Short mmCIF file of C-alpha atoms in Angstrom, two decimals:
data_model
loop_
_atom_site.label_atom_id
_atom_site.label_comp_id
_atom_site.label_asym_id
_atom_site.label_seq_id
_atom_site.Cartn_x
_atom_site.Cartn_y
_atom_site.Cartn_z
CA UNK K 885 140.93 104.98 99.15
CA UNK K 886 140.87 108.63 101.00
CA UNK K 887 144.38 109.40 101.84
CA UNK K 888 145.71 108.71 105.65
CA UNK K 889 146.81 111.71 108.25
CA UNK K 890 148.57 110.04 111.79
CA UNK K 891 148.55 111.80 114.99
CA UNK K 892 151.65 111.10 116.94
CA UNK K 893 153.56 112.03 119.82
CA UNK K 894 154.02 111.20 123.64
CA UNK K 895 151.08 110.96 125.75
CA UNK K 896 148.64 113.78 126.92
CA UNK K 897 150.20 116.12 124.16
CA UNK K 898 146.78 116.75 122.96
CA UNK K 899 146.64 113.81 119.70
CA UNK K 900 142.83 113.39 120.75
CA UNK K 901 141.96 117.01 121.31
CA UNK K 902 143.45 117.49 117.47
CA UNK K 903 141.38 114.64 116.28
CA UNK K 904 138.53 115.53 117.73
CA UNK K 905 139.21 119.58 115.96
CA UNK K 906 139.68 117.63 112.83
CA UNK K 907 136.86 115.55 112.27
CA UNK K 908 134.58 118.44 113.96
CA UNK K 909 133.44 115.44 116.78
CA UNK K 910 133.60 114.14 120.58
CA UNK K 911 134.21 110.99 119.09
CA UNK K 912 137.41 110.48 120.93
CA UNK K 913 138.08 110.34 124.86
CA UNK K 914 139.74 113.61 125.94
CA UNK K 915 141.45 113.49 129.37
CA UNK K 916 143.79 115.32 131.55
CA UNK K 917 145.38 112.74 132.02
CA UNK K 918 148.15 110.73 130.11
CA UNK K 919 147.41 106.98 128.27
CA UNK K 920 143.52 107.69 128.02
CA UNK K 921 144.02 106.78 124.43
CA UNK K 922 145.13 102.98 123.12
CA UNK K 923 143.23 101.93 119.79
CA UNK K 924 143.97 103.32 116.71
CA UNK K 925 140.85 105.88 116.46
CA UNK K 926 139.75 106.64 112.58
CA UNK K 927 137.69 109.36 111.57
CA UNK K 928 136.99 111.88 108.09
CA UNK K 929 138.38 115.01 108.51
CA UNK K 930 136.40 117.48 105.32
CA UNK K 931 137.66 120.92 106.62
CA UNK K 932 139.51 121.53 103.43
CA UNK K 933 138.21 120.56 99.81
CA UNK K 934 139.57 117.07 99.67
CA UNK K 935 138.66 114.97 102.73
CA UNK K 936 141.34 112.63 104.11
CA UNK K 937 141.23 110.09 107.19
CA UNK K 938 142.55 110.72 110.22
CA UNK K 939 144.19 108.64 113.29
CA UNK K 940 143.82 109.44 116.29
CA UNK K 941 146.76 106.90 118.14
CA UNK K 942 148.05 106.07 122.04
CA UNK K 943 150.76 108.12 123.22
CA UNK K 944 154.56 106.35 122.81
CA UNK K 945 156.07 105.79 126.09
CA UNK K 946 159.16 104.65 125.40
CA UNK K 947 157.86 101.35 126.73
CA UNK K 948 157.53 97.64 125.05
CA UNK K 949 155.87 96.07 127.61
CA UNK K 950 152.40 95.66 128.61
CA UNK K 951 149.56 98.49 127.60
CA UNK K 952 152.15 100.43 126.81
CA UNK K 953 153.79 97.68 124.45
CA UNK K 954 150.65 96.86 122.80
CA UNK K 955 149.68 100.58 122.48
CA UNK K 956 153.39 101.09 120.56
CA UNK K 957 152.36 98.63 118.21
CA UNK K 958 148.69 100.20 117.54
CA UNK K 959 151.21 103.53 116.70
CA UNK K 960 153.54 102.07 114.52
CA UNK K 961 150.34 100.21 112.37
CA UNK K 962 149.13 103.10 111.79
CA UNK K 963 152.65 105.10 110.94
CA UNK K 964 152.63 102.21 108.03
CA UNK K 965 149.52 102.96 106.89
CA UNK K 966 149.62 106.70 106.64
CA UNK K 967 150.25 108.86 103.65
CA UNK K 968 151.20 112.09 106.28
CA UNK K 969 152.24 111.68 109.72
CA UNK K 970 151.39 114.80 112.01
CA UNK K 971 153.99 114.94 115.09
CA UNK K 972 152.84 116.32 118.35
CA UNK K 973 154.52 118.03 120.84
CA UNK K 974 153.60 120.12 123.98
CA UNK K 975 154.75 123.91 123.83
CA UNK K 976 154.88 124.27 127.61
CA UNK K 977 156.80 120.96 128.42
CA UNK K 978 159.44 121.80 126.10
CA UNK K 979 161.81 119.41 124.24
CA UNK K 980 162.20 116.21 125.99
CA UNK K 981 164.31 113.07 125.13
CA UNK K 982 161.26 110.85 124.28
CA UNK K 983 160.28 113.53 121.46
CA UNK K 984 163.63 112.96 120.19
CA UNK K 985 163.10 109.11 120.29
CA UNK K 986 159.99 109.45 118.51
CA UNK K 987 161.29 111.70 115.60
CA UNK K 988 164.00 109.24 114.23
CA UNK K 989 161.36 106.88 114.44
CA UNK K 990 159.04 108.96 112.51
CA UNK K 991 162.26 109.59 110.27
CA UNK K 992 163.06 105.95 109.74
CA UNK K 993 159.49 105.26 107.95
CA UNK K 994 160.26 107.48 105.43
CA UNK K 995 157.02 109.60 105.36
CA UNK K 996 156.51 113.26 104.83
CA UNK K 997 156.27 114.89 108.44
CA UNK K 998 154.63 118.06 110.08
CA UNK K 999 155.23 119.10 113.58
CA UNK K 1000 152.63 120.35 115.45
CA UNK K 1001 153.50 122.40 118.55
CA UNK K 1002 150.65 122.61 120.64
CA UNK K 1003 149.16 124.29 123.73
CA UNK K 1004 150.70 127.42 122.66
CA UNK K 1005 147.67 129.48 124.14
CA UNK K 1006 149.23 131.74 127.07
CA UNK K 1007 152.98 131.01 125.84
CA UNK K 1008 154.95 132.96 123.50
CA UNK K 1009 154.95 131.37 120.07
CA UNK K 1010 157.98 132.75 118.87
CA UNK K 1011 159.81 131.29 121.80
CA UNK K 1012 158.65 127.80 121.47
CA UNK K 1013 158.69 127.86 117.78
CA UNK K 1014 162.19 128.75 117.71
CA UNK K 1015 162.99 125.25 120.52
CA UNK K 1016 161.45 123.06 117.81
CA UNK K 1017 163.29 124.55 115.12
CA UNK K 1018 165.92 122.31 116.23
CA UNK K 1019 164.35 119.49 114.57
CA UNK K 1020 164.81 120.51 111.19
CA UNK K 1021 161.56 119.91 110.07
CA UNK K 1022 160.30 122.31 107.98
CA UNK K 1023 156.67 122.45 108.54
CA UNK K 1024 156.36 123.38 112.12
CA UNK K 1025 153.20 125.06 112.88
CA UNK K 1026 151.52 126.36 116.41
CA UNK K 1027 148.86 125.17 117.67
CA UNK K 1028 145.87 125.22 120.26
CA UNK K 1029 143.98 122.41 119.65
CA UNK K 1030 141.70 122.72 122.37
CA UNK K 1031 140.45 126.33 120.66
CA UNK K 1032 140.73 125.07 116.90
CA UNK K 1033 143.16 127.31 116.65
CA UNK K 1034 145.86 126.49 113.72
CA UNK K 1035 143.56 123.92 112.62
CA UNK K 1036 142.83 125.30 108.90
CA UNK K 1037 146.38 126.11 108.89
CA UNK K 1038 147.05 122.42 109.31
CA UNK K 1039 145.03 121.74 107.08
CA UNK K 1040 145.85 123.63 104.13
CA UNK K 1041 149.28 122.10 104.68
CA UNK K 1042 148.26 119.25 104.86
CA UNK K 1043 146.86 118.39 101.47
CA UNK K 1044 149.79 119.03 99.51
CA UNK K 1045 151.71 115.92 100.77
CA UNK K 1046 148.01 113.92 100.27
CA UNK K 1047 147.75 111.96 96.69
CA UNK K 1048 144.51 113.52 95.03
CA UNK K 1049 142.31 110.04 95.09
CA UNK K 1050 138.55 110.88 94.44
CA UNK K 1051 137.57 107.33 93.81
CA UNK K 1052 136.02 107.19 97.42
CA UNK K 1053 132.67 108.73 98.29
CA UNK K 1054 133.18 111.78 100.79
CA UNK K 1055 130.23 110.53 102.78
CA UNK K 1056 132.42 106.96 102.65
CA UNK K 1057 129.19 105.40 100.83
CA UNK K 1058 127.12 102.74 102.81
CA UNK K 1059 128.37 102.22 106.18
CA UNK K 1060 126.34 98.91 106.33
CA UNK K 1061 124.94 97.48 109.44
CA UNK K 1062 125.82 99.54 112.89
CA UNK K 1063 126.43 96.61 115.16
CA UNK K 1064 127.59 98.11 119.19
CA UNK K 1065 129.45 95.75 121.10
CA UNK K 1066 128.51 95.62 124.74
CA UNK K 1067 129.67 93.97 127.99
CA UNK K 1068 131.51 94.04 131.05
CA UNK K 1069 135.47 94.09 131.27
CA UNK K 1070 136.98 91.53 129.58
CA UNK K 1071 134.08 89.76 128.66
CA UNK K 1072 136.18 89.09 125.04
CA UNK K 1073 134.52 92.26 123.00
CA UNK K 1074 138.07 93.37 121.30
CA UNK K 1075 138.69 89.49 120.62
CA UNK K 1076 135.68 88.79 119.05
CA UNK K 1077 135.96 92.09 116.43
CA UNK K 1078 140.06 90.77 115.76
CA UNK K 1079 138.52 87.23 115.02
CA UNK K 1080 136.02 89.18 112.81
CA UNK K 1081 138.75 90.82 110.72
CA UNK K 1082 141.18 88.39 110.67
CA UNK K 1083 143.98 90.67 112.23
CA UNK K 1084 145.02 92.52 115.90
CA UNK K 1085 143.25 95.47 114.98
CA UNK K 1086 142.36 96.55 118.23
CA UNK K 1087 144.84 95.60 122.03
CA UNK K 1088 143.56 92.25 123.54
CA UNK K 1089 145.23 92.44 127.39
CA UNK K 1090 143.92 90.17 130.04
CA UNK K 1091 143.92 93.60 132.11
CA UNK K 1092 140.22 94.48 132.34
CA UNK K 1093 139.25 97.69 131.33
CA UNK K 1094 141.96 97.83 128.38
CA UNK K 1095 139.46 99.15 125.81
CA UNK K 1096 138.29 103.11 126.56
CA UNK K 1097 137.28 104.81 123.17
CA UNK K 1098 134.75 103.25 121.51
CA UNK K 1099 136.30 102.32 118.27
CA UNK K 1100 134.41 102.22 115.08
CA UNK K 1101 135.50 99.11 112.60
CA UNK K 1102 134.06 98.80 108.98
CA UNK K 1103 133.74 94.97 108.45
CA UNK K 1104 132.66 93.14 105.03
CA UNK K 1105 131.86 89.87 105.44
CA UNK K 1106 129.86 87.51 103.24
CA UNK K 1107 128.92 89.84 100.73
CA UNK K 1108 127.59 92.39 103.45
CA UNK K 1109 128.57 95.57 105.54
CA UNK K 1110 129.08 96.24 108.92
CA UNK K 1111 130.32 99.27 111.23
CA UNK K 1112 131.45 97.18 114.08
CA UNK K 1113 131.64 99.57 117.51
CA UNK K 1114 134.16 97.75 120.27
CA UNK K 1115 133.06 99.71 123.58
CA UNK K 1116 134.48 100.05 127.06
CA UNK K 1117 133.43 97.34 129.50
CA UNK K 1118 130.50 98.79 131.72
CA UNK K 1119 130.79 97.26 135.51
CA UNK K 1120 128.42 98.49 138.05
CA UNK K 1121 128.45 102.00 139.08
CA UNK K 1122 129.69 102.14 142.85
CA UNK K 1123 132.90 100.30 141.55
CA UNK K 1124 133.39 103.50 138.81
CA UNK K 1125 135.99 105.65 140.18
CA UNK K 1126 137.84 107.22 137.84
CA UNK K 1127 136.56 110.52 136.23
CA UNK K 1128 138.03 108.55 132.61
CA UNK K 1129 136.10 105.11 133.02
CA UNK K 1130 132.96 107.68 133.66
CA UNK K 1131 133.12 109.27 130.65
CA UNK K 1132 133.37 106.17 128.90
CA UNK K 1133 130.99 104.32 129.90
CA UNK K 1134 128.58 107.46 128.87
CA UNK K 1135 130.17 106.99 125.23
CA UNK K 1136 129.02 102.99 125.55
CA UNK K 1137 125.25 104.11 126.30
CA UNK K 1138 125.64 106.34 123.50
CA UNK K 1139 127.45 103.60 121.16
CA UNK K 1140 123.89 101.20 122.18
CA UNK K 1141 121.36 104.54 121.22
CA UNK K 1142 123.86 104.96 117.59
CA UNK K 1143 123.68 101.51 116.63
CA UNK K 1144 121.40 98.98 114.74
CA UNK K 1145 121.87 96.10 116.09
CA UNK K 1146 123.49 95.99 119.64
CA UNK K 1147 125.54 92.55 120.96
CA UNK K 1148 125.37 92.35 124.40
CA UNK K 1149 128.59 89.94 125.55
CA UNK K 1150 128.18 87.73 128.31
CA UNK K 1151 131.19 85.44 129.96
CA UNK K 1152 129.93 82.00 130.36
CA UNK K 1153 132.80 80.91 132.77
CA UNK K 1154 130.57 83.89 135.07
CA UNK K 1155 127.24 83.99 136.68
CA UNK K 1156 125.09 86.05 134.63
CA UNK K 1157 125.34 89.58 136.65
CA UNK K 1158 123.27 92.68 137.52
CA UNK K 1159 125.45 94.88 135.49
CA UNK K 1160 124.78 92.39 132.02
CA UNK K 1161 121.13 92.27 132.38
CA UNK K 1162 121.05 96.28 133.04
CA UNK K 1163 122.83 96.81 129.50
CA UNK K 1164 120.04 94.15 128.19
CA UNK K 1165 117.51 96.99 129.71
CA UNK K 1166 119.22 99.84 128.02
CA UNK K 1167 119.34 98.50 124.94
CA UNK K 1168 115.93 96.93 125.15
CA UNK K 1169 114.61 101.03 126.33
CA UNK K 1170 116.58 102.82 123.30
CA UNK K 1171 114.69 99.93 120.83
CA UNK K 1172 117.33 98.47 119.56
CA UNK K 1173 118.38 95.06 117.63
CA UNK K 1174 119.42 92.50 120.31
CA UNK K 1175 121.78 89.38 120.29
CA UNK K 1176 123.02 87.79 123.19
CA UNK K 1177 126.48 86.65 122.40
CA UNK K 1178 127.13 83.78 125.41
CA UNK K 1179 131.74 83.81 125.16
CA UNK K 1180 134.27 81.91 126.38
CA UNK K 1181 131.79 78.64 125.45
CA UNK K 1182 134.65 76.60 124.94
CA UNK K 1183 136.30 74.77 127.68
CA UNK K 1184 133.29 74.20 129.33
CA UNK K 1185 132.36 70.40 130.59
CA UNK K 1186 128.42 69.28 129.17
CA UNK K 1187 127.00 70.09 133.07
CA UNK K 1188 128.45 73.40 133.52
CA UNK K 1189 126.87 74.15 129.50
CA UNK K 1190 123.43 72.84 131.06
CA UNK K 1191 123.56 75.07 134.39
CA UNK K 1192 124.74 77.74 132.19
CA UNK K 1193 121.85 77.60 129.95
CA UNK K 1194 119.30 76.97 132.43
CA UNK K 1195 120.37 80.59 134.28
CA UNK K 1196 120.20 82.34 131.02
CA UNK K 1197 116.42 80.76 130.38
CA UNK K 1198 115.20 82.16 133.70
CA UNK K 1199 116.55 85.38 133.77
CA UNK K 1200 115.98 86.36 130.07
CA UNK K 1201 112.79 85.89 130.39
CA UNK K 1202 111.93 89.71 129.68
CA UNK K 1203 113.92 89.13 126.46
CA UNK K 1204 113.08 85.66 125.17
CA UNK K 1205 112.71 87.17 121.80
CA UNK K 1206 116.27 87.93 121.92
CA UNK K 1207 118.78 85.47 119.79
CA UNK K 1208 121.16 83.98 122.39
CA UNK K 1209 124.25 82.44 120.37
CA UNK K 1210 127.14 80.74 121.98
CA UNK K 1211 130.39 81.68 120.89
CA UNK K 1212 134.06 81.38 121.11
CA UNK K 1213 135.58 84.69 120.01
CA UNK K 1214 139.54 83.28 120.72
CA UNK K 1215 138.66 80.69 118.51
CA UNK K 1216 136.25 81.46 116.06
CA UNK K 1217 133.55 78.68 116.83
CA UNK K 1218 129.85 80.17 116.17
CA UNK K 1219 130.55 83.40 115.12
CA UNK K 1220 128.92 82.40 111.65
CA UNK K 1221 125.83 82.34 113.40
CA UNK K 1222 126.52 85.05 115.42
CA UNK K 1223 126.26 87.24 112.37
CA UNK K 1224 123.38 85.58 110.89
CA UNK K 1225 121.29 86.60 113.98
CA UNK K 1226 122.79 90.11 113.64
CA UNK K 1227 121.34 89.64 110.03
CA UNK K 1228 117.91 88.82 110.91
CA UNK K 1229 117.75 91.24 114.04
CA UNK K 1230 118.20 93.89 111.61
CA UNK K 1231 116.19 92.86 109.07
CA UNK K 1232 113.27 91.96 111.64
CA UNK K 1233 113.74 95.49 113.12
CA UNK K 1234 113.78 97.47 109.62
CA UNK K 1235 110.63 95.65 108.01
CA UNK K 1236 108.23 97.59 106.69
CA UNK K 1237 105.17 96.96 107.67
CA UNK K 1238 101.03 97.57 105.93
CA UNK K 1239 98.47 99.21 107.60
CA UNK K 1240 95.82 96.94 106.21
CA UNK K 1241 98.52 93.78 107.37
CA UNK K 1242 98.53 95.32 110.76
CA UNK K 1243 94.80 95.92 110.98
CA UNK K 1244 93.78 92.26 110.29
CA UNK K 1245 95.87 90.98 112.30
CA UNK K 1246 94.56 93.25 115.47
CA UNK K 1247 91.28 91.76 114.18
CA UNK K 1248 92.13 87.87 114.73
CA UNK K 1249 94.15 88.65 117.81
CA UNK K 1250 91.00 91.03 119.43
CA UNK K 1251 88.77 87.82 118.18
CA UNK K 1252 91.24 85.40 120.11
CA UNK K 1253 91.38 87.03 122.85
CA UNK K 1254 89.28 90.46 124.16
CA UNK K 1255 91.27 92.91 126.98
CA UNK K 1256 89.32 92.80 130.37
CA UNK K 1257 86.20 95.14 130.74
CA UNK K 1258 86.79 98.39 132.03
CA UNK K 1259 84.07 100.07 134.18
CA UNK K 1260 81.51 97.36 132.33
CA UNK K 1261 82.87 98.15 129.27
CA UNK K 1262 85.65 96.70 127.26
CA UNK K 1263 87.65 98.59 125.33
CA UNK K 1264 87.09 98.72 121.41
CA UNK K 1265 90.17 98.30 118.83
CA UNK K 1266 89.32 99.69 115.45
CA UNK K 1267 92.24 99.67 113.05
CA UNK K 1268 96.36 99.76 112.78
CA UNK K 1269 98.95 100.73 110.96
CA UNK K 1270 102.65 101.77 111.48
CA UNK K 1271 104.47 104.11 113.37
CA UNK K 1272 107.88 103.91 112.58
CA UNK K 1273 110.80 101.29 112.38
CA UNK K 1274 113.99 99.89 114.08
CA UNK K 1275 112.13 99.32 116.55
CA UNK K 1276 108.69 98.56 114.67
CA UNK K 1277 106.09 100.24 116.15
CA UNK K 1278 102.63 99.51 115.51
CA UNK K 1279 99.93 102.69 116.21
CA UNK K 1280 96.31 101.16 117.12
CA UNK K 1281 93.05 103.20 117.12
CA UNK K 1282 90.40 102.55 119.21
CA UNK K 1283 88.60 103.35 122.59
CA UNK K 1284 88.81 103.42 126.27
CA UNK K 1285 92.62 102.47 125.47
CA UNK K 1286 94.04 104.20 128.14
CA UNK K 1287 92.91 101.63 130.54
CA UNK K 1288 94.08 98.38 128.82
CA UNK K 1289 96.07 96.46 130.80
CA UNK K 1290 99.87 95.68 130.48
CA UNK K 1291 99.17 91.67 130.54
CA UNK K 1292 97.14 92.37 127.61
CA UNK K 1293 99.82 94.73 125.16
CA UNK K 1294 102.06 91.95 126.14
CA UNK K 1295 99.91 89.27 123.97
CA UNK K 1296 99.36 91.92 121.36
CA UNK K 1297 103.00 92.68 121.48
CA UNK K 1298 103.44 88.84 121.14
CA UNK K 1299 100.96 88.09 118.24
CA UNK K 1300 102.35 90.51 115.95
CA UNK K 1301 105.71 89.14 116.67
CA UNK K 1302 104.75 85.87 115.85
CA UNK K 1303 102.58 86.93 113.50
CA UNK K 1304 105.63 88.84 110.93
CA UNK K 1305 108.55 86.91 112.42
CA UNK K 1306 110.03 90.13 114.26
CA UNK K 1307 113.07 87.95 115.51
CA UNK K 1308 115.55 89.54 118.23
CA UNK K 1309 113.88 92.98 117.76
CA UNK K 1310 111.88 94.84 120.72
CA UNK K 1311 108.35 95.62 119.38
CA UNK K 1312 106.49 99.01 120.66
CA UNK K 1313 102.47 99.44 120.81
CA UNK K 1314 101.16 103.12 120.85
CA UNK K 1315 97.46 103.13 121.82
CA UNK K 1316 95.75 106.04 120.63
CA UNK K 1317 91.53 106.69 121.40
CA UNK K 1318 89.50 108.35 118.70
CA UNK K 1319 88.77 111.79 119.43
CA UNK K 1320 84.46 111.76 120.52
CA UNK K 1321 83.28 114.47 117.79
CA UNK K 1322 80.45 115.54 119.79
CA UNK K 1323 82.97 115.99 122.86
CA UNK K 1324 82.37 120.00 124.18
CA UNK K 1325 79.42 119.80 122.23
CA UNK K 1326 76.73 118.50 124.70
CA UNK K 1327 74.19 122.02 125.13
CA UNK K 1328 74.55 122.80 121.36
CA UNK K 1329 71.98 121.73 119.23
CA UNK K 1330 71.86 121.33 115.45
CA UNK K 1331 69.60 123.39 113.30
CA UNK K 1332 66.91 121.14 112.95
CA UNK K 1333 66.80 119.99 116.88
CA UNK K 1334 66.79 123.84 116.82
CA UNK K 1335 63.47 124.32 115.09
CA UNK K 1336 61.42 121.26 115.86
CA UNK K 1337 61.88 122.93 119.42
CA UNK K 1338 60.93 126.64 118.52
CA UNK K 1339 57.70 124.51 116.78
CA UNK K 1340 56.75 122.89 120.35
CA UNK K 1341 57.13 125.80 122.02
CA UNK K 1342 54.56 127.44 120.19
CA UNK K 1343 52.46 124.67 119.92
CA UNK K 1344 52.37 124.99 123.69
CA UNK K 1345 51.45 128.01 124.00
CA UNK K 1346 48.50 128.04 121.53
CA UNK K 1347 47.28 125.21 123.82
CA UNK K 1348 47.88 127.34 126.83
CA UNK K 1349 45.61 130.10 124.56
#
């Protein structure tokens, strides 16, 4: 196991700005604002010549209740877990009682500690290193996160207090299947990934819009992989008004484009919205994997199961190909076949696929069924072969194939997917005409055209003689 490095302090000292320094990433949500951060955040910080993890965690309050109770425990998991544990503290706010607080914590764990005194960018170091000398901790460095500045310094004392374990794989080996988890607020997205792991890895609050960063899980289950992404809820846009919830909801579009295989969460105890069937479309547009995971399934009396269903039929139509399971993350009922869709989405959306497959099939599906004339003429498909995968993409030669219709890619789109069982995984069709050799070429003749007309030329004129 790479060694563990824990960002602490209060909140809006800059833990996430540091994090995101140390891993050389955007990866976590940087505000100006205090409590932006919750979730433990983990990323692989290789600045020096031993990499080591780091945590990014939510800022200690003081508080036990609520976010801010649930956000303390996040903290102190990670304080447990770490090998190093990196205090922060603001340069321009000074010394405050909280910081105090939060050292005898830090002190009661028993772990080797640094202090980092950041934002010292337009302050006089000496000045504020000389305040936090009054914590006795001997490794007190300065620090601007927000320029990298004091980040190698870090760094290099850092690895000292880190146990030399190579066993790991820098590049952390096979990072399995990249499954995003999408949805609106409190559709059940961090319950489902804590039923996953068997433990409160990430805060569950009936407050919607708990979850901000989106938080990258490593999951082994069955023998398999998985990099399980827990995303901010997405609501519709005119309801987005803080400058935060913007920024993360950009970071859950880009969490769908990342991933492999991309849940989309619906809750069944809802009307299927707008907002739900527009994350269907983005995911659908980026080619991704799709499974429709239908929550909060329990509870539910047989007629409200049937209307239920009946909505979902009408208005997935556009994604019928799409695996809808029906779950209960709080209590664990179908999420075995919840991850057996995942399993096939992927696998349907990573198969690799033979040109001469691809090109008999076209064959018996243009002998089925021929596209609609054009101009009097109907369009000619020659031959396929791939394009690419995840999504599959099939490339088809032929003519006049700018002008087939969309009705009829639709049944080619269909007939491939039936044809190689591309389960829960969008399909793409690239028409392509052959290029017309003789195109530009119309007034040029060849070399014999050439002389049989020099020859009747002067046949002509010996007539004319």
């Amino acid at each position: 196991m790479l060694p563990v490095v824990a960002l602490v302090g209060r909140p809006n000292v800059g833990k996430s700005t540091l994090f995101n320094a140390l891993t050389r990433s955007r990866d976590a949500l940087v505000a100006d604002m205090p409590g932006v951060t919750r979730d433990r955040h983990y990323g692989v910080c290789r600045l020096g010549p031993r990499p080591f993890v780091v945590v990014d965690t939510g800022g200690l309050s003081g508080s036990d209740e609520g976010i801010e109770g649930l956000t303390a425990q996040q903290v102190r998991a990670a304080i447990s877990e770490a090998n190093l544990l990196v205090f922060v503290v603001d340069a321009r706010e000074g010394i405050l009682p909280l910081d105090a607080s939060i050292l005898t914590e830090l002190r009661r764990s028993g772990k080797p500690i640094i202090v980092v005194v950041n934002k010292t960018d337009g302050v006089d170091e000496l000045v504020a290193l000389g305040e936090f000398a009054s914590f006795g901790i001997a490794e007190t460095l300065p620090m601007s996160a927000a320029h990298s500045r004091g980040v190698d310094t870090l760094v290099a004392k850092a690895l000292p207090y880190l146990p030399d374990d190579r066993d790991d794989d820098p590049a952390l080996e096979d990072q399995g299947i990249r499954v995003a988890i999408v949805g609106r607020p409190n559709a059940g997205k961090s319950t489902l990934i804590n039923r996953l792991l068997g433990e409160d890895r990430l805060i569950v609050s009936d407050v919607a819009g708990t979850t901000r960063d989106p938080i990258r899980v490593p999951l082994e289950r069955d023998g398999r992989r998985y990099t399980l992404v827990d995303t901010a809820g997405v609501r519709r846009r005119a309801r987005v008004e803080e400058a935060v919830e913007k920024f993360s909801v950009i970071k859950t579009l880009q969490s769908i484009a990342a991933s492999q295989v991309t849940i989309v969460m619906i809750d069944a105890r809802e009307n299927l919205a707008d907002q739900d069937l527009t994350l269907i479309g983005h995911a659908i547009e980026e080619g991704r994997a799709l499974v429709i995971a239908v929550n909060k399934w329990d509870g539910m009396d047989s007629y409200q199961r049937e209307q239920t269903q009946k909505a979902l039929e009408r208005r997935l139509q556009f994604a019928d190909w799409a695996k809808t399971v029906f779950i209960s993350a709080l209590h664990g009922s179908g999420l075995r076949e919840l991850m057996k869709a995942v399993i096939r989405a992927h696998a349907a959306a990573t198969k690799e696929l033979s040109s001469s497959e691809l090109t008999r099939t076209l064959e018996k599906a243009y002998e089925a069924y021929q596209p609609p004339l054009v101009r009097g003429h109907a369009p000619k498909l020659r031959y396929a072969h791939p394009g690419g995968s995840n999504p599959p993409t099939i490339v088809i030669h032929g003519s006049r194939t700018k002008h087939i219709a969309p009705a009829y890619r639709r049944y080619l789109e269909g007939f491939f997917r039936k044809r190689f069982r591309l389960e829960g995984t969008p399909v793409r069709i690239d028409f392509r005409d052959g290029e017309n050799p003789f195109a530009g070429r119309k007034n040029v003749l060849t070399e014999g055209q050439q002389r049989r007309r020099q020859r009747m030329i002067r046949n002509a004129k010996r007539r004319e003689k």
